[in-house]
Short mmCIF file of C-alpha atoms in Angstrom, two decimals:
data_model
loop_
_atom_site.label_atom_id
_atom_site.label_comp_id
_atom_site.label_asym_id
_atom_site.label_seq_id
_atom_site.Cartn_x
_atom_site.Cartn_y
_atom_site.Cartn_z
CA MET A 1 0.23 27.65 -103.18
CA ILE A 2 3.25 26.19 -104.92
CA ASP A 3 3.62 27.10 -108.76
CA ARG A 4 4.38 23.44 -109.64
CA ARG A 5 4.10 23.77 -113.57
CA GLY A 6 6.55 26.68 -113.23
CA PHE A 7 9.43 23.89 -112.78
CA VAL A 8 8.75 22.17 -115.82
CA ARG A 9 8.31 25.19 -118.19
CA SER A 10 11.72 26.33 -117.02
CA VAL A 11 13.25 23.13 -118.02
CA LEU A 12 11.81 23.04 -121.22
CA ALA A 13 12.26 26.76 -122.09
CA GLY A 14 15.83 25.87 -123.08
CA SER A 15 14.82 23.17 -125.58
CA ALA A 16 13.29 25.33 -128.33
CA GLY A 17 11.25 24.14 -131.23
CA ALA A 18 8.47 22.41 -132.25
CA ALA A 19 9.68 19.06 -130.28
CA ALA A 20 10.12 20.71 -127.11
CA ALA A 21 6.57 22.49 -127.42
CA HIS A 22 5.23 18.91 -127.73
CA ALA A 23 7.26 17.71 -124.49
CA SER A 24 5.95 20.97 -122.84
CA ALA A 25 2.55 19.67 -123.19
CA LEU A 26 3.22 16.17 -121.75
CA ALA A 27 5.62 17.30 -119.12
CA SER A 28 4.52 16.44 -115.57
CA PRO A 29 4.33 19.38 -112.53
CA VAL A 30 7.05 19.37 -109.92
CA PRO A 31 7.70 22.30 -107.61
CA PRO A 32 10.18 24.90 -108.27
CA ALA A 33 13.50 24.60 -106.95
CA GLN A 34 13.26 27.55 -104.72
CA GLU A 35 10.95 26.04 -102.53
CA ALA A 36 13.29 23.19 -101.50
CA PHE A 37 14.77 24.36 -97.97
CA GLN A 38 11.28 25.40 -97.21
CA ASP A 39 9.49 22.47 -97.76
CA GLY A 40 12.30 19.88 -96.70
CA GLU A 41 11.47 16.03 -97.45
CA SER A 42 8.13 17.33 -99.41
CA TYR A 43 9.98 18.89 -101.96
CA TRP A 44 12.12 15.78 -102.54
CA ALA A 45 9.02 13.62 -102.19
CA HIS A 46 7.11 15.65 -105.05
CA LEU A 47 10.24 15.67 -107.13
CA ARG A 48 10.10 11.97 -106.90
CA TRP A 49 7.01 11.81 -109.02
CA GLN A 50 8.78 13.23 -111.72
CA PHE A 51 10.30 10.15 -112.50
CA LEU A 52 8.53 7.00 -114.16
CA ILE A 53 9.79 4.51 -111.61
CA PRO A 54 7.03 3.02 -109.79
CA ALA A 55 6.17 4.37 -106.27
CA ASP A 56 6.76 1.40 -104.40
CA GLN A 57 10.28 0.79 -105.82
CA ALA A 58 13.77 2.43 -104.58
CA TYR A 59 15.99 2.51 -107.49
CA CYS A 60 19.69 2.89 -106.12
CA ASN A 61 21.59 1.93 -109.08
CA THR A 62 22.29 5.22 -110.61
CA GLY A 63 25.93 4.36 -110.95
CA THR A 64 25.10 1.98 -113.91
CA LEU A 65 22.30 4.08 -115.48
CA GLY A 66 20.58 7.06 -114.06
CA ALA A 67 16.63 7.22 -114.15
CA SER A 68 15.59 10.11 -116.66
CA PRO A 69 12.70 12.26 -115.43
CA ARG A 70 9.65 12.88 -117.49
CA ALA A 71 10.82 16.14 -118.92
CA VAL A 72 13.79 14.34 -120.58
CA VAL A 73 11.93 11.14 -121.67
CA ASP A 74 9.11 13.60 -123.25
CA ALA A 75 11.48 15.49 -125.02
CA VAL A 76 13.15 12.51 -126.37
CA THR A 77 10.03 10.87 -127.57
CA ALA A 78 8.41 14.17 -128.75
CA HIS A 79 11.49 15.00 -131.06
CA LEU A 80 11.53 11.68 -132.48
CA ARG A 81 7.99 11.51 -133.27
CA TYR A 82 8.44 15.10 -135.01
CA VAL A 83 11.32 14.21 -137.03
CA GLU A 84 9.31 11.15 -138.58
CA GLU A 85 6.43 13.39 -139.23
CA SER A 86 8.33 16.16 -140.96
CA LEU A 87 10.94 14.50 -142.93
CA ALA A 88 9.36 15.44 -146.41
CA LEU A 89 9.36 19.31 -145.20
CA TRP A 90 13.12 19.33 -144.33
CA ASP A 91 14.76 21.20 -147.51
CA TYR A 92 18.24 21.44 -145.81
CA SER A 93 17.47 25.35 -145.34
CA PRO A 94 19.91 26.69 -142.68
CA ASP A 95 16.45 28.35 -140.90
CA LYS A 96 15.01 24.85 -140.52
CA PRO A 97 15.46 22.59 -137.36
CA GLU A 98 17.98 19.59 -138.02
CA ARG A 99 17.01 16.15 -138.22
CA LEU A 100 19.90 14.56 -137.58
CA ALA A 101 22.98 14.74 -135.48
CA GLY A 102 26.84 14.35 -136.08
CA TYR A 103 27.42 16.86 -138.62
CA ARG A 104 26.79 20.39 -136.79
CA PRO A 105 28.75 21.96 -134.14
CA GLU A 106 25.80 22.06 -131.62
CA ARG A 107 26.83 25.12 -130.10
CA GLY A 108 23.73 25.76 -127.94
CA LEU A 109 23.89 22.40 -126.39
CA ARG A 110 27.64 22.79 -125.88
CA GLN A 111 27.43 25.98 -124.18
CA LYS A 112 25.04 24.56 -121.98
CA LEU A 113 27.29 21.66 -121.22
CA ALA A 114 30.08 23.87 -120.66
CA ASP A 115 28.49 26.30 -118.12
CA PHE A 116 27.30 23.23 -116.43
CA ILE A 117 30.96 22.14 -115.71
CA HIS A 118 32.36 25.92 -115.91
CA ALA A 119 34.27 25.66 -119.04
CA GLY A 120 34.59 27.37 -122.42
CA LEU A 121 32.52 26.57 -125.20
CA ASP A 122 35.33 25.60 -127.46
CA GLU A 123 36.66 23.50 -124.87
CA VAL A 124 33.30 20.97 -124.91
CA GLY A 125 32.87 18.38 -127.46
CA LEU A 126 29.83 15.93 -127.67
CA THR A 127 30.74 12.20 -127.63
CA VAL A 128 28.59 9.00 -127.08
CA ASN A 129 29.51 7.99 -123.60
CA ALA A 130 32.70 8.16 -121.63
CA THR A 131 34.29 5.49 -122.91
CA MET A 132 34.26 6.84 -126.26
CA ALA A 133 35.70 10.25 -124.86
CA MET A 134 38.53 8.20 -122.88
CA ASN A 135 39.49 6.72 -126.23
CA THR A 136 39.68 9.99 -128.04
CA VAL A 137 42.27 11.23 -125.34
CA ALA A 138 44.25 7.90 -124.91
CA SER A 139 44.37 7.20 -128.93
CA GLY A 140 44.74 10.79 -129.88
CA LEU A 141 47.72 11.91 -127.38
CA ASP A 142 51.10 11.53 -129.02
CA LEU A 143 53.29 9.01 -126.79
CA GLN A 144 56.51 7.59 -127.26
CA PRO A 145 57.67 3.74 -126.54
CA GLY A 146 58.09 3.62 -122.61
CA ASP A 147 56.38 6.91 -121.62
CA GLU A 148 54.18 6.35 -118.59
CA VAL A 149 50.41 6.50 -117.80
CA LEU A 150 49.63 6.31 -114.38
CA ILE A 151 46.28 5.07 -113.42
CA THR A 152 44.64 3.69 -110.24
CA ASP A 153 44.40 0.09 -109.59
CA LYS A 154 40.56 0.25 -109.52
CA GLU A 155 39.53 1.67 -112.84
CA HIS A 156 36.36 0.80 -114.58
CA PRO A 157 37.24 -0.91 -118.06
CA GLY A 158 35.78 2.36 -119.94
CA GLY A 159 38.51 4.46 -118.20
CA ARG A 160 41.63 2.39 -118.67
CA THR A 161 41.47 0.19 -121.49
CA GLY A 162 42.11 2.98 -124.20
CA TRP A 163 45.63 3.01 -122.17
CA ASP A 164 45.85 -0.55 -122.21
CA LEU A 165 45.52 -0.73 -126.05
CA LYS A 166 47.92 2.10 -126.54
CA GLN A 167 50.35 -0.02 -124.21
CA LYS A 168 50.09 -3.26 -126.63
CA ARG A 169 50.13 -1.30 -130.02
CA TYR A 170 52.84 1.41 -129.10
CA GLY A 171 54.75 0.19 -126.27
CA ILE A 172 53.77 2.80 -123.76
CA VAL A 173 54.09 1.90 -120.19
CA VAL A 174 50.66 1.64 -118.09
CA ARG A 175 51.34 1.58 -114.44
CA GLU A 176 48.96 1.05 -111.50
CA VAL A 177 48.75 3.33 -108.18
CA GLY A 178 47.13 1.34 -105.54
CA VAL A 179 44.07 3.17 -103.87
CA PRO A 180 42.80 0.81 -100.77
CA ALA A 181 39.26 0.85 -99.81
CA SER A 182 40.41 1.30 -96.71
CA VAL A 183 41.93 4.68 -97.17
CA THR A 184 41.24 7.41 -94.58
CA SER A 185 42.51 10.75 -96.04
CA PRO A 186 42.94 12.43 -99.57
CA GLU A 187 46.46 13.16 -98.53
CA ASP A 188 47.20 9.27 -98.60
CA ILE A 189 46.28 9.08 -102.21
CA VAL A 190 48.21 12.24 -103.31
CA ARG A 191 51.21 10.91 -101.25
CA ALA A 192 50.91 7.58 -103.25
CA PHE A 193 50.81 9.31 -106.64
CA GLU A 194 53.57 11.71 -105.77
CA ALA A 195 55.66 8.74 -105.12
CA ALA A 196 54.72 6.87 -108.32
CA VAL A 197 55.46 9.55 -110.51
CA SER A 198 58.86 8.94 -112.43
CA PRO A 199 60.94 11.23 -114.82
CA ARG A 200 58.98 8.88 -117.62
CA THR A 201 55.31 9.77 -116.32
CA ARG A 202 53.51 11.43 -119.22
CA VAL A 203 50.14 11.27 -118.02
CA ILE A 204 47.92 10.94 -115.04
CA ALA A 205 44.49 9.35 -115.85
CA VAL A 206 42.34 8.85 -113.04
CA PRO A 207 38.57 8.98 -112.22
CA HIS A 208 36.92 11.68 -110.26
CA ILE A 209 34.97 9.17 -108.33
CA LEU A 210 36.13 5.41 -108.20
CA SER A 211 33.44 3.52 -109.51
CA GLY A 212 34.07 0.51 -107.43
CA PRO A 213 34.34 1.53 -103.86
CA GLY A 214 32.82 5.01 -104.52
CA ILE A 215 35.86 6.95 -103.33
CA ILE A 216 36.11 10.65 -104.35
CA MET A 217 39.70 11.15 -105.49
CA PRO A 218 41.47 14.51 -104.58
CA VAL A 219 41.64 15.42 -108.39
CA GLN A 220 42.44 18.94 -107.91
CA ARG A 221 45.54 18.01 -105.70
CA LEU A 222 46.61 15.57 -108.03
CA CYS A 223 46.27 18.17 -111.17
CA ALA A 224 48.29 20.35 -109.22
CA LEU A 225 50.95 17.80 -108.85
CA ALA A 226 50.79 16.97 -112.40
CA ARG A 227 51.07 20.34 -113.59
CA GLU A 228 54.04 21.38 -111.64
CA ARG A 229 56.01 18.41 -113.64
CA GLY A 230 54.55 19.10 -117.13
CA ILE A 231 52.26 16.04 -116.99
CA PHE A 232 49.19 15.60 -118.88
CA THR A 233 46.01 15.08 -116.58
CA SER A 234 42.81 13.20 -117.98
CA ILE A 235 39.88 13.01 -115.41
CA ASP A 236 37.07 10.29 -115.76
CA GLY A 237 33.98 11.83 -114.31
CA ALA A 238 31.56 9.24 -115.41
CA GLN A 239 30.38 9.08 -111.66
CA ALA A 240 30.79 12.70 -110.69
CA VAL A 241 28.92 15.04 -113.28
CA GLY A 242 25.47 15.50 -111.75
CA HIS A 243 26.77 13.85 -108.47
CA LEU A 244 29.15 16.53 -107.67
CA HIS A 245 29.13 20.19 -108.46
CA VAL A 246 31.97 19.86 -111.20
CA ASP A 247 34.25 22.87 -111.96
CA VAL A 248 36.89 21.69 -114.39
CA GLY A 249 38.69 25.02 -114.07
CA ALA A 250 39.17 24.80 -110.51
CA ILE A 251 40.22 21.22 -110.86
CA GLY A 252 43.01 22.36 -113.38
CA CYS A 253 42.83 19.15 -115.58
CA ASP A 254 43.61 18.94 -119.29
CA ALA A 255 40.98 16.74 -120.09
CA TYR A 256 37.73 15.70 -118.28
CA PHE A 257 34.95 13.35 -119.83
CA SER A 258 31.36 11.97 -118.67
CA SER A 259 28.45 9.87 -119.35
CA PRO A 260 25.44 11.94 -118.73
CA HIS A 261 23.02 8.96 -118.49
CA LYS A 262 24.29 8.24 -115.00
CA TRP A 263 23.89 11.11 -112.58
CA MET A 264 23.06 14.04 -114.92
CA LEU A 265 19.85 11.64 -115.47
CA ALA A 266 20.12 12.19 -119.43
CA PRO A 267 19.17 9.78 -122.12
CA LYS A 268 21.55 6.60 -122.87
CA GLY A 269 24.04 7.04 -125.44
CA THR A 270 25.06 10.56 -124.57
CA GLY A 271 28.53 11.76 -123.37
CA PHE A 272 30.68 14.84 -123.45
CA LEU A 273 34.50 15.56 -123.55
CA TYR A 274 36.25 18.45 -122.18
CA ILE A 275 39.62 19.36 -123.38
CA ARG A 276 41.41 22.69 -122.02
CA ARG A 277 41.87 25.03 -125.20
CA ASP A 278 45.82 25.49 -124.92
CA VAL A 279 46.45 21.72 -125.12
CA GLN A 280 43.61 20.58 -127.96
CA ASP A 281 46.46 20.75 -130.62
CA ARG A 282 47.98 17.62 -128.79
CA ILE A 283 44.92 15.43 -129.55
CA TRP A 284 44.34 13.98 -132.91
CA THR A 285 40.90 13.20 -133.81
CA LEU A 286 39.77 9.65 -134.31
CA LEU A 287 36.73 9.74 -136.50
CA ALA A 288 37.20 11.68 -139.47
CA SER A 289 34.47 13.60 -141.42
CA SER A 290 34.39 16.89 -143.39
CA GLN A 291 35.71 19.03 -140.27
CA TRP A 292 38.32 16.77 -138.89
CA ASN A 293 41.06 19.39 -139.45
CA ASN A 294 39.14 22.58 -138.42
CA TYR A 295 40.66 23.97 -135.67
CA ALA A 296 38.65 27.19 -135.43
CA ASP A 297 35.76 25.77 -133.16
CA GLY A 298 37.79 23.99 -130.90
CA MET A 299 36.15 20.67 -129.88
CA PHE A 300 34.29 20.76 -133.37
CA ARG A 301 36.78 18.61 -135.18
CA LEU A 302 36.38 16.08 -132.51
CA MET A 303 32.78 15.64 -132.72
CA GLN A 304 32.75 14.20 -136.60
CA TRP A 305 30.99 11.03 -135.90
CA GLY A 306 28.49 10.65 -138.84
CA THR A 307 24.73 10.38 -138.47
CA LEU A 308 23.45 10.05 -134.89
CA ASN A 309 20.01 10.64 -133.24
CA GLN A 310 19.22 14.13 -132.98
CA SER A 311 16.46 13.28 -130.35
CA LEU A 312 19.05 12.26 -128.00
CA LEU A 313 20.68 15.47 -127.89
CA ARG A 314 17.43 17.33 -127.27
CA GLY A 315 16.83 15.04 -124.32
CA LEU A 316 20.38 15.88 -123.05
CA GLU A 317 19.60 19.32 -123.46
CA ALA A 318 16.45 18.90 -121.15
CA ALA A 319 18.46 16.92 -118.57
CA VAL A 320 20.72 20.00 -118.17
CA ASP A 321 18.07 22.32 -118.00
CA PHE A 322 16.28 20.07 -115.42
CA MET A 323 19.46 19.62 -113.14
CA ASN A 324 20.06 23.58 -113.31
CA ALA A 325 16.36 24.44 -112.37
CA ILE A 326 17.03 22.28 -109.21
CA GLY A 327 20.58 23.70 -108.64
CA ARG A 328 23.73 21.83 -108.65
CA ASP A 329 24.85 22.80 -105.27
CA ARG A 330 21.33 21.65 -103.97
CA ILE A 331 21.76 18.44 -105.81
CA GLU A 332 25.34 17.62 -104.21
CA GLN A 333 24.01 18.54 -100.77
CA ARG A 334 20.82 16.32 -101.17
CA VAL A 335 23.14 13.29 -102.52
CA ARG A 336 25.73 13.90 -99.77
CA GLN A 337 22.85 13.66 -97.19
CA LEU A 338 21.61 10.37 -98.36
CA GLY A 339 24.79 8.80 -98.65
CA SER A 340 26.22 9.85 -95.15
CA SER A 341 22.89 8.85 -93.57
CA LEU A 342 23.24 5.34 -95.33
CA ARG A 343 26.82 4.73 -94.30
CA LEU A 344 26.20 6.06 -90.71
CA GLY A 345 23.23 3.79 -90.15
CA LEU A 346 24.84 0.71 -91.85
CA SER A 347 28.10 1.10 -89.75
CA GLN A 348 25.75 0.82 -86.49
CA VAL A 349 24.54 -2.52 -87.56
CA ALA A 350 26.81 -5.72 -86.30
CA GLY A 351 27.60 -7.82 -89.04
CA VAL A 352 27.60 -5.17 -91.68
CA THR A 353 30.59 -3.78 -93.19
CA VAL A 354 30.69 -0.59 -95.04
CA VAL A 355 33.53 -0.53 -97.49
CA THR A 356 33.34 2.86 -98.78
CA PRO A 357 35.30 5.44 -96.56
CA MET A 358 33.29 7.40 -93.95
CA HIS A 359 35.24 10.71 -94.41
CA PRO A 360 33.27 13.28 -96.08
CA ASP A 361 35.79 14.23 -98.40
CA LEU A 362 36.02 10.84 -99.72
CA ALA A 363 32.71 9.75 -100.31
CA ALA A 364 29.01 10.84 -101.51
CA GLY A 365 26.43 9.04 -103.23
CA LEU A 366 28.10 5.98 -103.85
CA THR A 367 28.08 3.33 -100.99
CA HIS A 368 29.96 -0.59 -101.35
CA TRP A 369 28.85 -2.50 -98.20
CA SER A 370 28.44 -6.02 -97.40
CA VAL A 371 26.41 -8.42 -94.70
CA GLU A 372 28.75 -10.99 -93.23
CA GLY A 373 27.54 -14.57 -94.36
CA LEU A 374 26.06 -13.26 -97.79
CA SER A 375 27.46 -13.02 -101.27
CA GLY A 376 26.92 -9.71 -103.26
CA ARG A 377 24.04 -11.15 -105.44
CA GLN A 378 22.45 -12.75 -102.44
CA LEU A 379 22.35 -9.35 -100.79
CA GLN A 380 21.29 -7.66 -103.52
CA ASP A 381 18.35 -10.19 -104.53
CA GLU A 382 17.25 -10.00 -100.66
CA LEU A 383 16.98 -6.25 -100.62
CA TRP A 384 14.70 -6.65 -103.78
CA ALA A 385 12.84 -9.53 -102.50
CA ARG A 386 12.26 -7.86 -99.01
CA ARG A 387 11.64 -4.11 -99.97
CA LYS A 388 11.94 -3.46 -103.70
CA ILE A 389 15.14 -1.81 -103.20
CA ARG A 390 17.21 -2.12 -106.44
CA VAL A 391 21.25 -2.08 -105.82
CA ARG A 392 23.71 -3.73 -107.83
CA ALA A 393 26.07 -6.50 -106.88
CA GLY A 394 29.59 -5.10 -106.79
CA GLY A 395 31.92 -7.97 -106.23
CA GLU A 396 31.99 -11.49 -104.45
CA ARG A 397 30.60 -9.98 -101.10
CA VAL A 398 29.51 -6.42 -101.59
CA VAL A 399 26.65 -4.43 -103.08
CA ARG A 400 26.83 -1.02 -104.60
CA GLN A 401 24.00 1.37 -103.61
CA SER A 402 23.73 4.63 -105.15
CA THR A 403 21.71 7.57 -103.74
CA HIS A 404 20.47 10.25 -105.54
CA ILE A 405 17.48 12.74 -105.85
CA TYR A 406 14.85 10.16 -106.68
CA ASN A 407 15.59 8.38 -103.36
CA SER A 408 14.68 9.46 -99.73
CA LEU A 409 15.49 9.04 -96.38
CA SER A 410 12.69 6.46 -95.90
CA ASP A 411 14.79 4.36 -98.71
CA ILE A 412 17.65 4.80 -96.31
CA GLU A 413 15.78 3.65 -93.24
CA ALA A 414 14.47 0.69 -95.17
CA THR A 415 18.03 -0.51 -96.36
CA ILE A 416 18.98 -0.31 -92.83
CA ALA A 417 16.28 -2.41 -91.56
CA VAL A 418 16.87 -5.03 -94.32
CA ALA A 419 20.52 -5.11 -93.18
CA ARG A 420 19.84 -5.48 -89.55
CA ALA A 421 17.26 -8.35 -90.30
CA LEU A 422 19.94 -10.25 -92.47
CA ALA A 423 22.48 -9.70 -90.29
CA ALA A 424 20.82 -11.13 -87.32
CA ARG A 425 19.74 -14.26 -88.97
#
């Protein structure tokens, strides 16, 4: 018999303190990760029960918001209640748990995040989301009028507007490099950026995964190209961390940031920023509080927000523990399996167009697709009306479908069946 309670115990063990103990009593049992390959689909089916989404609904919009598991929801709510019940007991002694966030280094949580992306503790700081982190890099980096920043032509606003602001205010030049949805090889993208680099290029700022067409960018090769030329690299990992097994050291970037509320399944309103230790002194802090000029602890000076919600950080910690208990490689393998099954099945339906590339190095859990004669909104609504499959309209004609660990092969089969019926009308 599988020790189903062992999984949640391992998740909650890292979130020590009264709130975590409370959450432990509330958490729902799921099977231990080491059983995944023995049980196959039954493992993922049982894991699905850890999420609060009703059983008759298929949630496929992780690219916007991830669904937090019970362990995360319980950690947040239990800690929130704990804070409100114990405010009078807080005497600011260093041995007492914190009731707020925004002033302390949060080294325990930062170490877990650092380990999750293979970085050093002093290279990771906490933010509220990826947009805040992107603006920290864009506004904090000293650039001169005429200096160039290369981005793609398919940036999410949260990944580009900080550079647009700097262009308007300080006269830098933001240049777009085209990445067609029809790209067939990572080499095509590398060649496009190589051709775009000029003597004035100072920054390459690109997503790890394009939020729109779901293309995985060859970030390791782009960072190598930049490093050879002394160009600073900033990678938007909002769609990547928890989706792929991210290793910032192997990527070789100068900065990397993400929104854990997507594929890491963390509470909404959490984020992090990685900056390589030997380039941190190039970034000015945007928010100043008591430690804004403290360079001893690396990224701590870039975390001077003022008062924030400590309970969200306990939820973020529980999310990291949850993902680790399953295994990052196992998660990526599952996400890729679901995404490739979806794209392959849809590509065989007459009247359906799969926009996202089929090349396995260019796509994983995000798929853009369309049905001839339907708008994106109509397709989105038909999927919900017919089989309660929640996707997101991603443009005039397409929808974006995210496949994560709470999705199943039966969800994929249902999607393809609806697509076939719609295309045959």
